[in-house]
Short mmCIF file of C-alpha atoms in Angstrom, two decimals:
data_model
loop_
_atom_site.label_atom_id
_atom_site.label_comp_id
_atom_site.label_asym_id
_atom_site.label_seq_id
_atom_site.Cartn_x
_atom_site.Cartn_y
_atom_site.Cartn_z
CA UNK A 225 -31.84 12.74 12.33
CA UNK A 226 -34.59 14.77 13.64
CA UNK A 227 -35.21 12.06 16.10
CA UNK A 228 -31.24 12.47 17.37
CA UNK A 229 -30.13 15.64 17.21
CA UNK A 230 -26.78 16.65 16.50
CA UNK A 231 -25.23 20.71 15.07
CA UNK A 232 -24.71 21.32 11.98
CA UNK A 233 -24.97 18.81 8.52
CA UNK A 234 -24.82 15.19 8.68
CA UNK A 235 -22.30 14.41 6.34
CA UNK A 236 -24.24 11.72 4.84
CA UNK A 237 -20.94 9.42 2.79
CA UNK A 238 -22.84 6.01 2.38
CA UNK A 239 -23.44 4.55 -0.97
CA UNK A 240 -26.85 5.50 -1.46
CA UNK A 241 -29.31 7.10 -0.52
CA UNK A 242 -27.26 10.41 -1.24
CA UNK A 243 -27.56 14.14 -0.28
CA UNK A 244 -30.06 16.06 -2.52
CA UNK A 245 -29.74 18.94 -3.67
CA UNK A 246 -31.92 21.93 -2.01
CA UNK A 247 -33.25 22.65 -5.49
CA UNK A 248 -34.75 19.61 -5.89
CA UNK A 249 -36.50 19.42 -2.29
CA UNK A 250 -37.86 22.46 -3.39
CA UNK A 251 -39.13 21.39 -6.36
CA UNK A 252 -41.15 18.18 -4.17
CA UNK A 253 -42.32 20.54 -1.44
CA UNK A 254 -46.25 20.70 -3.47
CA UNK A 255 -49.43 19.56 -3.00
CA UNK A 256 -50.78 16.73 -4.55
CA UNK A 257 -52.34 17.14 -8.50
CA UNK A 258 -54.76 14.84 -9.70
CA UNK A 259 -52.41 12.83 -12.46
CA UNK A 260 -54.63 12.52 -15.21
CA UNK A 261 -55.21 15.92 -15.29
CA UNK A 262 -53.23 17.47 -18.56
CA UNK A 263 -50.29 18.58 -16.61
CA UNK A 264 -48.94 15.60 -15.40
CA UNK A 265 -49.26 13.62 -18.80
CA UNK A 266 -47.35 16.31 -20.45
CA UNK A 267 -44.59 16.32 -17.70
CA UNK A 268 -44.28 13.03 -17.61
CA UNK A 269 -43.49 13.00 -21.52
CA UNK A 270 -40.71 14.69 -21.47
CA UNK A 271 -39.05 13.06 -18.15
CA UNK A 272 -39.19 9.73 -20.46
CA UNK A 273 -37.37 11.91 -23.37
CA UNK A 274 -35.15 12.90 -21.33
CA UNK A 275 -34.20 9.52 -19.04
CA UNK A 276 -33.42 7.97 -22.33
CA UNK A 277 -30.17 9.97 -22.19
CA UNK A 278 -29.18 9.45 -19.30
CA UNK A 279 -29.34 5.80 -20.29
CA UNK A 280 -27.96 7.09 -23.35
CA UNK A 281 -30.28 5.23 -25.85
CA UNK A 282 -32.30 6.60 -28.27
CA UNK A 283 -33.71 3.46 -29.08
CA UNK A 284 -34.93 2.01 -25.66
CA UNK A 285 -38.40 2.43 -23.64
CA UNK A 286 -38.13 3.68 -20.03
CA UNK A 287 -40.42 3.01 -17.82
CA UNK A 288 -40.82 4.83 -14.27
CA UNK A 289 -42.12 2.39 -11.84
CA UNK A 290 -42.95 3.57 -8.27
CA UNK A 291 -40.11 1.04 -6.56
CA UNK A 292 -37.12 0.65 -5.38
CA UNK A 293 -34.16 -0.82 -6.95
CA UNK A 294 -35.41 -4.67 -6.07
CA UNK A 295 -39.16 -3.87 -7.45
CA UNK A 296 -37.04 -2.81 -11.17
CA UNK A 297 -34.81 -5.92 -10.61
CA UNK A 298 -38.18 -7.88 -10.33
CA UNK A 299 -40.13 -6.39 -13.38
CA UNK A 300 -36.39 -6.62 -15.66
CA UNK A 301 -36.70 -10.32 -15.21
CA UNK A 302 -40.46 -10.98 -15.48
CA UNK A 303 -40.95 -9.28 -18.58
CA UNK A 304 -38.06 -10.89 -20.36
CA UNK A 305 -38.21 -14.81 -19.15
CA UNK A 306 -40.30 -17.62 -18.11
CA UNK A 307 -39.58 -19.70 -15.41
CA UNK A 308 -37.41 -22.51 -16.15
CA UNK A 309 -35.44 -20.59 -18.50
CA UNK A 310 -31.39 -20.84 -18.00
CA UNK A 311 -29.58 -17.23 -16.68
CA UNK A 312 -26.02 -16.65 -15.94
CA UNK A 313 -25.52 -14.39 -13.45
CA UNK A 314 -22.07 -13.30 -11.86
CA UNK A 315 -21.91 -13.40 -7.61
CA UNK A 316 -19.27 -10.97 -6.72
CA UNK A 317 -20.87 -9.11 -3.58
CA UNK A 318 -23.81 -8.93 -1.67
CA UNK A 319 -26.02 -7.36 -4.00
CA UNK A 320 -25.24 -9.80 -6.85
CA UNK A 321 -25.90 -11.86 -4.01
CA UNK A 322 -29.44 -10.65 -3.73
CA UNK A 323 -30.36 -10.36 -7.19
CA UNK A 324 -29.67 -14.07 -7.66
CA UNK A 325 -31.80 -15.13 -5.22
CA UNK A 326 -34.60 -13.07 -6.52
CA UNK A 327 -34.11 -14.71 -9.55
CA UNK A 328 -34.02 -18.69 -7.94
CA UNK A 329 -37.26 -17.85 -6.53
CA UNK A 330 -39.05 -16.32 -9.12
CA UNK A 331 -38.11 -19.77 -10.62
CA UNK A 332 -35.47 -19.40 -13.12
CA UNK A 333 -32.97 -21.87 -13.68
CA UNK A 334 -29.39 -19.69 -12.39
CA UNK A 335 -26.21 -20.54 -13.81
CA UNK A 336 -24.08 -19.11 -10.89
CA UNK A 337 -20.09 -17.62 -11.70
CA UNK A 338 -18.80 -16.58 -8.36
CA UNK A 339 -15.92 -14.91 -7.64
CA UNK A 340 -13.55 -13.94 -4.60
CA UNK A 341 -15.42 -10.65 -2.93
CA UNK A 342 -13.42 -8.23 -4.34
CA UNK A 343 -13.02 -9.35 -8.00
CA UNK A 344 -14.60 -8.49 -10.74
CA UNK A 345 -16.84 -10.89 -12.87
CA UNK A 346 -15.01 -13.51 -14.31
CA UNK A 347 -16.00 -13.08 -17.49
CA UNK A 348 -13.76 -16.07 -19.07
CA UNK A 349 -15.54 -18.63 -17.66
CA UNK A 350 -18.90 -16.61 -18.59
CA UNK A 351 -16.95 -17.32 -22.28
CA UNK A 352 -16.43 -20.77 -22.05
CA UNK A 353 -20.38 -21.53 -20.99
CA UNK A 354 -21.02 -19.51 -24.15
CA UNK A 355 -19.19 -21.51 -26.37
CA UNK A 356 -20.80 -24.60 -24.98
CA UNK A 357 -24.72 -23.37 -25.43
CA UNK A 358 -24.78 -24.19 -29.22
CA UNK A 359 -28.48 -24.80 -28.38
CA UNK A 360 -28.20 -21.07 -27.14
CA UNK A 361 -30.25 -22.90 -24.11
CA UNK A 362 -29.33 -19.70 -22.43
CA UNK A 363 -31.76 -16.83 -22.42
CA UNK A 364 -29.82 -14.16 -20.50
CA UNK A 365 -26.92 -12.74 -19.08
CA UNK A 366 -27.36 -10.76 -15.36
CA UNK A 367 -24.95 -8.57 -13.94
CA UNK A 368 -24.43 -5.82 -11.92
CA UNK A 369 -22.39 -3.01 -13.46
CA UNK A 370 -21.21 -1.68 -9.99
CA UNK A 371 -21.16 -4.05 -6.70
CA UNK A 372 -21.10 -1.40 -3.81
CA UNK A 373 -20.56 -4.26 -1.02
CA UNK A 374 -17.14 -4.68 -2.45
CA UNK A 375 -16.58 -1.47 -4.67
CA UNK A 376 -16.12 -3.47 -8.03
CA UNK A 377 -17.32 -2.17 -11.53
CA UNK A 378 -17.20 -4.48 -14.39
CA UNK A 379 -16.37 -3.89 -17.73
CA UNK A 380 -19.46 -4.50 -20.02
CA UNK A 381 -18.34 -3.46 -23.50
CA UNK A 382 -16.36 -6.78 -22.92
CA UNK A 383 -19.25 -8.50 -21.43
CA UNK A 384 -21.30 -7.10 -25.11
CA UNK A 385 -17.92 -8.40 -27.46
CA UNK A 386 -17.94 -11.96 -26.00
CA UNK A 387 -21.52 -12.09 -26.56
CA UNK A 388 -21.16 -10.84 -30.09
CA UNK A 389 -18.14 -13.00 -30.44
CA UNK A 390 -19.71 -16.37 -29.95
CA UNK A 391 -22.88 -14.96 -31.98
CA UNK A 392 -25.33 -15.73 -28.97
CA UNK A 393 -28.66 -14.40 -28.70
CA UNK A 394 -29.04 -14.17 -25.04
CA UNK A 395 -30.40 -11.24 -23.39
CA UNK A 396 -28.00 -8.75 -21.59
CA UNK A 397 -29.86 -7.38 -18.13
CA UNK A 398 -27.69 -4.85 -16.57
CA UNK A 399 -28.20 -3.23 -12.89
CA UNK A 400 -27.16 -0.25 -13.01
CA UNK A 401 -28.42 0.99 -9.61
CA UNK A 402 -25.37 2.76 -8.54
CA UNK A 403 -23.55 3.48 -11.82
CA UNK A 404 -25.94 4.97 -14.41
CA UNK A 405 -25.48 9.06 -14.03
CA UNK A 406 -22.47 8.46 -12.07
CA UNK A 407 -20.03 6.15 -14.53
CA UNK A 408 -19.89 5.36 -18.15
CA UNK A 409 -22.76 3.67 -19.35
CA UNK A 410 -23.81 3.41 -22.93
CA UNK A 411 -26.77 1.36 -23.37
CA UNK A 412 -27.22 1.21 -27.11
CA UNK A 413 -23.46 0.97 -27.95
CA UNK A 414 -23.16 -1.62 -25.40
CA UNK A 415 -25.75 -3.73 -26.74
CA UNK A 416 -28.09 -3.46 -22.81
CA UNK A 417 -31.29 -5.28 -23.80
CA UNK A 418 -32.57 -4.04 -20.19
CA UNK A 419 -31.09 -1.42 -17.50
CA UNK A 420 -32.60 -0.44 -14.48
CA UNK A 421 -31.60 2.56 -11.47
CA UNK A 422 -32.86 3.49 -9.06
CA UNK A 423 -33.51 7.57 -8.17
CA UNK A 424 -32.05 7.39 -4.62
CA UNK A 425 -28.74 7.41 -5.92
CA UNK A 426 -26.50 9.23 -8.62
CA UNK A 427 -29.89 11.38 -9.51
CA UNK A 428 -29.70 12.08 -5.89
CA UNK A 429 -33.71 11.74 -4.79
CA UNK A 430 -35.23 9.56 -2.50
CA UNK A 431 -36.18 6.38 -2.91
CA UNK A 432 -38.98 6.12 -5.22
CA UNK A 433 -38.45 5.19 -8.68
CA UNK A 434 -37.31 2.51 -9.96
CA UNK A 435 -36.27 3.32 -13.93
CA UNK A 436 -36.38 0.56 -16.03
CA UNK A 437 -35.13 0.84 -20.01
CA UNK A 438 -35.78 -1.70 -22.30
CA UNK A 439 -34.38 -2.08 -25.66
CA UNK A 440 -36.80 -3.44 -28.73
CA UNK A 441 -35.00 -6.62 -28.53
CA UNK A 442 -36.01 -6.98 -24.99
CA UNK A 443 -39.52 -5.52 -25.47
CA UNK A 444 -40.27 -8.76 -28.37
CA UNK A 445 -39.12 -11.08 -25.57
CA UNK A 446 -41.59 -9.01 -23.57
CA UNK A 447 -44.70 -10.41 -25.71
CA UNK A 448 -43.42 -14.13 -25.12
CA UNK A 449 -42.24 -14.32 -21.31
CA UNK A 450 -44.63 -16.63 -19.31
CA UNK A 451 -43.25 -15.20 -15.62
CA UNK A 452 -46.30 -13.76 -13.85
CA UNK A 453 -45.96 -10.28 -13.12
CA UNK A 454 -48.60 -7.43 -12.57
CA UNK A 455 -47.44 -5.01 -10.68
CA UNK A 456 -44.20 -4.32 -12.97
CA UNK A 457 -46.18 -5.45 -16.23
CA UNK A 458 -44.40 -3.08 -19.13
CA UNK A 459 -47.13 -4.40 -21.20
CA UNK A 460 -49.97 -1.93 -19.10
CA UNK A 461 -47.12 0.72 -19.25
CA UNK A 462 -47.63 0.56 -22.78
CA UNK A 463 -51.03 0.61 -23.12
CA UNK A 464 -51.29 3.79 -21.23
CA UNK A 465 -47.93 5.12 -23.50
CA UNK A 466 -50.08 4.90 -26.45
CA UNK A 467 -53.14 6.42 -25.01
CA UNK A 468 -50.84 9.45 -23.83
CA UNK A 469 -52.02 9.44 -20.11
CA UNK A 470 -48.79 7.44 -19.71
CA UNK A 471 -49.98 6.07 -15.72
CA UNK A 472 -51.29 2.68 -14.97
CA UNK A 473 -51.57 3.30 -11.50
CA UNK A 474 -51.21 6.64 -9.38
CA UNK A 475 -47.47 8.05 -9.68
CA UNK A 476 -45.61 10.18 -6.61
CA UNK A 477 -46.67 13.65 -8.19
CA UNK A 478 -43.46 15.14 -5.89
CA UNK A 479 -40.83 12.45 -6.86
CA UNK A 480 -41.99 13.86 -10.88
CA UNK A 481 -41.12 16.97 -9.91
CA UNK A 482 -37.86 15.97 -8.22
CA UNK A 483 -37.31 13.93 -11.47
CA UNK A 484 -37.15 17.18 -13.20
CA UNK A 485 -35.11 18.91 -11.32
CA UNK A 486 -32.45 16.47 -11.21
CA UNK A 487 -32.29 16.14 -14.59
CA UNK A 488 -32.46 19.85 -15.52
CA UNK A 489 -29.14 20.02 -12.65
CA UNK A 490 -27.17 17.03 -14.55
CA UNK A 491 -27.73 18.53 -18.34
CA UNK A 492 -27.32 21.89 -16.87
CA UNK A 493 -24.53 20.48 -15.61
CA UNK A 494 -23.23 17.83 -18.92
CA UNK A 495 -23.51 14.22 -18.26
CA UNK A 496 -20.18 13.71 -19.27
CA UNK A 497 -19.32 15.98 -17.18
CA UNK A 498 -20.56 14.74 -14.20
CA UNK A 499 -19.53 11.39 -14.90
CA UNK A 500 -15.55 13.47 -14.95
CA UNK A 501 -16.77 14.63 -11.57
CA UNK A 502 -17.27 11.32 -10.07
CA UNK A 503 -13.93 9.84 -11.51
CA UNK A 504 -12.28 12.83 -9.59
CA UNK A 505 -13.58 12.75 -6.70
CA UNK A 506 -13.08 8.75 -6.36
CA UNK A 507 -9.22 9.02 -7.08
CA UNK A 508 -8.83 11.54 -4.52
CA UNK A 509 -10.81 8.95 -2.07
CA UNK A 510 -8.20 6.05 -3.12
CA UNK A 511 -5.11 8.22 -2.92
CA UNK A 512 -6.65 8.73 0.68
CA UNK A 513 -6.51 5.03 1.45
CA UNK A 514 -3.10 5.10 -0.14
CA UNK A 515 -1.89 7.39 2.18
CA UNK A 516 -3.29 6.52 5.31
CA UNK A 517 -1.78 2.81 4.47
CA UNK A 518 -4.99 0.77 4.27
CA UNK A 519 -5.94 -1.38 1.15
CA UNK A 520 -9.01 -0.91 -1.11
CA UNK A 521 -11.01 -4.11 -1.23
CA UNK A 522 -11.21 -4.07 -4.67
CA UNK A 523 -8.42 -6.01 -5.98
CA UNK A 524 -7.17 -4.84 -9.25
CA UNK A 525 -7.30 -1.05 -10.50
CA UNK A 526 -9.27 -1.83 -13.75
CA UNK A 527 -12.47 -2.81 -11.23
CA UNK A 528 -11.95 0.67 -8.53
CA UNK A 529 -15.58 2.13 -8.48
CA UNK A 530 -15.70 5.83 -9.06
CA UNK A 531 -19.12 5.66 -6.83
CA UNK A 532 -17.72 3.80 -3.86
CA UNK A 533 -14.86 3.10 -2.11
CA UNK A 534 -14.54 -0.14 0.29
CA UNK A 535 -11.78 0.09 2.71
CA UNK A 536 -10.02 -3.11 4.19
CA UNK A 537 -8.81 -2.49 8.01
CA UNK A 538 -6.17 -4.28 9.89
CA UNK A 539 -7.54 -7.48 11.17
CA UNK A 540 -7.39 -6.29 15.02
CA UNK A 541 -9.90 -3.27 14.50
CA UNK A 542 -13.77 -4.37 13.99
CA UNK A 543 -15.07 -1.96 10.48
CA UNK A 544 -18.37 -1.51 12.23
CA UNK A 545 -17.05 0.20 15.60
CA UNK A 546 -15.45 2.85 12.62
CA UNK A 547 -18.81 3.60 11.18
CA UNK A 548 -20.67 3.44 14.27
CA UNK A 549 -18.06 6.17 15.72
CA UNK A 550 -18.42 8.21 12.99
CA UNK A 551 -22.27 8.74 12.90
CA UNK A 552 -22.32 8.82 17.34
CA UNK A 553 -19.38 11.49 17.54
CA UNK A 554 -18.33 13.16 14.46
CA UNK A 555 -22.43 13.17 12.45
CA UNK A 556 -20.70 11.22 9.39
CA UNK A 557 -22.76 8.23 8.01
CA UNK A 558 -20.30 5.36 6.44
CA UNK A 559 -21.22 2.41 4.23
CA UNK A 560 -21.13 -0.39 6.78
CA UNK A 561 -19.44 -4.31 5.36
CA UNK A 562 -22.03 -6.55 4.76
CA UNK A 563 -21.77 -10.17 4.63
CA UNK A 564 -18.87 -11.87 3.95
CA UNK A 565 -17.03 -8.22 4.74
CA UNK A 566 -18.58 -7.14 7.27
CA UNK A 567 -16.33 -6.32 10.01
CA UNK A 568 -13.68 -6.58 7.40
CA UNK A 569 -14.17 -3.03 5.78
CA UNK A 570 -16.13 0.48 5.44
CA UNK A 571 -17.47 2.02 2.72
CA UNK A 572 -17.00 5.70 1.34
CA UNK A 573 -20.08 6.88 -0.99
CA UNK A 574 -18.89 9.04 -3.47
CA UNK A 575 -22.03 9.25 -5.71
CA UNK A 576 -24.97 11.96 -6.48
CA UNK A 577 -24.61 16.14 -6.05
CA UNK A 578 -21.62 16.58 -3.96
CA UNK A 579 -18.28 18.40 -4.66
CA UNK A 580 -14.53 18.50 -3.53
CA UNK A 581 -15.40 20.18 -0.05
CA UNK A 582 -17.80 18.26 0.59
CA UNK A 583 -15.49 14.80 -0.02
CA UNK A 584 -12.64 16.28 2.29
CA UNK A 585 -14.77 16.92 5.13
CA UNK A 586 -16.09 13.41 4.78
CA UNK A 587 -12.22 12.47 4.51
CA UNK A 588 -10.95 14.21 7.31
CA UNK A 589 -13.83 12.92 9.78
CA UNK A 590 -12.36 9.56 8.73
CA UNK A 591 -9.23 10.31 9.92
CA UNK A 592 -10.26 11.11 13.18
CA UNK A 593 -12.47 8.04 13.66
CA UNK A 594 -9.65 5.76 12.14
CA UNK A 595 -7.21 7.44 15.35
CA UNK A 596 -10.61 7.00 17.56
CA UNK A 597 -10.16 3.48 17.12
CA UNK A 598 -6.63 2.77 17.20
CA UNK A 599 -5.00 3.07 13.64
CA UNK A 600 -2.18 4.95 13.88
CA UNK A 601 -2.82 7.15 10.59
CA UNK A 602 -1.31 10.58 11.07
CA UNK A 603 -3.90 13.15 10.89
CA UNK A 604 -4.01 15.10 7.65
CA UNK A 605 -2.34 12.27 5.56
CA UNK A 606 -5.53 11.54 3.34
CA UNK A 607 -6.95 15.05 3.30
CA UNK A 608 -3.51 16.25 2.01
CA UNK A 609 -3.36 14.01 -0.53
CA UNK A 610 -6.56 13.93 -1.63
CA UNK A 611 -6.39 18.02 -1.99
CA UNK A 612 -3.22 17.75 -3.87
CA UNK A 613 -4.83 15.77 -6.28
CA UNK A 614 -8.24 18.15 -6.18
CA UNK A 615 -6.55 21.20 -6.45
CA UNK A 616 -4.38 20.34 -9.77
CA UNK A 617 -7.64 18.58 -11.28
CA UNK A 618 -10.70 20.30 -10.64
CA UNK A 619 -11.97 22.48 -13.18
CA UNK A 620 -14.05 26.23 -12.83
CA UNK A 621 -17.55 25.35 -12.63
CA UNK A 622 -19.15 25.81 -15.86
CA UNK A 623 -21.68 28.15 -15.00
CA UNK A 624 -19.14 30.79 -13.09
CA UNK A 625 -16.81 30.53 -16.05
#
C-alpha cells in the first residue's frame, strides 16, 4: 500500500492474510537474537504448550515450521505415507483443489470425491468406499475443514463417526488453515491424527508459520512412511525437542514473538470466545447478502463458513470488476472467485482480530461498490441489517466489564 497511496486504513476483508493487531507488530518490531541462546529455547517451550490448545489436544505434538500453509500441507503428508499408498481426499473448491494435486505429485495414489463448488464433502460416498476397503487398503482420509474459494465448512465429528463406524484404521489429515482459532475444532475429541494452520490467518500474523500437530497415532506412522522429505522432517524436530534447543534450522525470532502475542490476545480474550465472535460476525455478513438480495454460494446452511462469506452476483455483472472497484476507489480489499467461480462471486473475510465496526465499514463499502457496478441494492440495506443483528448480540467486552 505504501507503493499506492490512498487516506486513511485499508480495510483489508479478504480471507487471509488478515489485519494484525498493533500489539503484536509491536511485539515483532526487534532485532534479531541468536536462537540457541537460552531465551529463545525457553520461549519457544511454552508457544508449543500453549498451540496445543488452540488445537485443543493435550495429547498431540506441534511443530512450528517456517512455511506457509502448502509447506505444512507438504510435511502432513510426507511424514504419514509412502508413495503409492491409497488417500481419499474430498474436491470441493480450489484449495481442495490444490492440496490434491500436491498429493498426485508427491506420488500418492488419490481417491478423488468431488462435489458441485458449493457443497460440502459428500461424505456418503466417502462411507460407501469405507465399507468396501476390508483390506483397509486405505491409509488416509484428507480434507479441508473450511474451503474459502466457495465458503464451505464440513462437519468432521461426522467425518471421525463414519470412520469409527466401519472400524477403519485410516489416518484423518485435516487442513485447518482458515478454521482453527476461528471455528470449532477439537482435535483429540475428533479423533485428527494430523492438523495444520497457518499464522497468517485467524492468529492474525503474517505469513510465516506453518503449525503442524500430530497425534501419537500419526507420529508411529511417522517412523514407517517411506515419502522423502527433509525440509518438513518431524523426525529432526524431535531430535532437537528432546535435546531442549527445540530448532533444527534458524526460526523467524520476530514471527516467535508475534506468536506470543497472539496467543496471550486470544486466551486473554477465551478461545471459545472468540470462536462466539466469529459466528457473530459471519451471520451479520449473511443477513447482509440476505438483504441486499444476492445468494451465498454455499448451498445449504449446515456448510455457511463463519470465516468467509462467498457471494454469488447476477450473471450480467463480472465479480472481479466488484473487487477491483473496491480496492481502486473505496481502499477495501475483497476475496476475488477463483477458478471455476471466478467471475461468478466475491468473497468477504471475516477471520482474525477484527470487531463489529470494523465488519460494517467493510459492509457498507460493499454497498457502494455493488451500486458502482450496477446492482440495484438500496444503500443501507445490509449495514441495517447486519447492525440489527450486532446490536441485540454482541456482548461487553470482557475486559471493560
Amino acid at each position: 500500500m505504501d507503493y499506492v497511496y490512498g487516506p486513511g486504513r485499508n480495510h483489508l476483508f479478504v480471507p487471509g492474510p488478515v489485519n494484525i493487531p498493533e500489539s503484536v507488530l509491536r511485539a515483532m518490531n526487534r532485532n534479531n537474537e541468536d536462537y540457541r541462546s537460552p531465551a529463545v529455547p525457553a520461549m519457544t517451550k511454552t508457544l508449543l504448550e500453549d498451540v496445543k490448545k488452540i488445537f485443543k489436544t493435550t495429547t498431540g505434538t506441534p511443530f512450528l515450521i517456517p512455511t506457509t500453509g502448502t509447506g505444512a500441507w507438504e510435511s502432513a503428508l510426507t511424514n504419514t505415507l509412502s508413495p503409492g499408498d491409497r488417500v481419499i481426499s474430498f474436491l470441493i473448491g480450489q484449495f481442495s483443489l490444490l492440496w490434491i494435486d500436491q498429493q498426485q505429485r508427491l506420488g500418492f495414489n488419490v481417491d478423488v470425491i468431488e462435489s458441485d463448488w458449493g457443497q460440502g464433502a459428500n461424505l456418503d460416498i466417502m462411507a460407501s468406499k469405507l465399507a468396501a476397503d476390508t483390506q483397509h487398503s486405505i491409509k488416509a482420509i484428507c480434507i479441508v475443514h473450511n474451503e474459502t474459494a466457495t465458503g464451505v465448512t464440513n462437519n468432521l465429528a461426522k467425518v471421525r463417526r463414519i470412520l469409527d463406524d466401519y472400524r477403519h484404521p485410516a489416518l484423518l489429515l485435516v487442513d485447518g488453515v482458515s478454521s482453527i482459532c476461528a471455528l470449532d475444532f477439537r482435535m483429540d475429541e475428533w479423533g485428527v491424527d494430523v492438523a495444520l494452520t497457518g499464522s497468517q490467518k485467524a492468529l492474525s500474523l503474517p505469513t510465516g508459520i506453518g503449525m503442524v500437530c500430530a497425534s501419537p497415532k500419526a507420529l508411529e506412522a511417522s517412523k514407517t512412511a517411506k515419502s522423502y522429505r527433509v525440509f518438513f522432517d518431524w523426525k529432526d524436530y524431535l531430535k532437537f525437542y528432546k535435546m531442549g534447543t527445540y530448532w533444527p534450522y534458524t526460526p523467524s525470532i520476530q514471527l516467535l514473538y508475534g506468536l506470543r502475542e497472539a496467543l496471550d490476545l486470544i486466551f486473554e480474550e477465551g478461545l471459545d470466545n472468540v470462536i462466539a465472535r466469529h459466528t457473530r460476525l459471519a451471520t451479520a455478513t449473511r443477513l447482509a447478502v440476505e438483504a441486499w438480495g444476492l445468494k451465498n454460494c454455499t448451498q445449504k446452511e449446515e456448510w455457511f463458513s463463519d470465516t468467509v462469506t462467498a457471494v454469488l452476483v447476477p450473471s450480467y455483472i463480472d465479480s472481479s470488476e466488484i473487487v477491483r472497484r473496491a480496492w481502486k476507489r473505496y481502499n477495501l480489499s475483497l476475496g476475488l472467485g477463483l477458478n471455476k467461480v471466478a467471475g461468478k462471486v466475491f468473497r468477504i473475510g471475516h477471520l482474525g482480530n477484527l470487531n463489529e465496526l470494523q465488519l460494517l465499514g467493510c459492509l457498507s463499502g460493499v454497498e457502494m461498490v455493488l451500486k458502482d457496478v450496477g446492482y440495484p441494492v438500496k444503500l443501507g440495506s445490509g449495514v441495517g441489517a447486519a447492525a440489527a443483528y450486532l446490536q441485540n448480540s454482541t456482548p461487553l467486552i470482557q475486559s471493560r466489564i
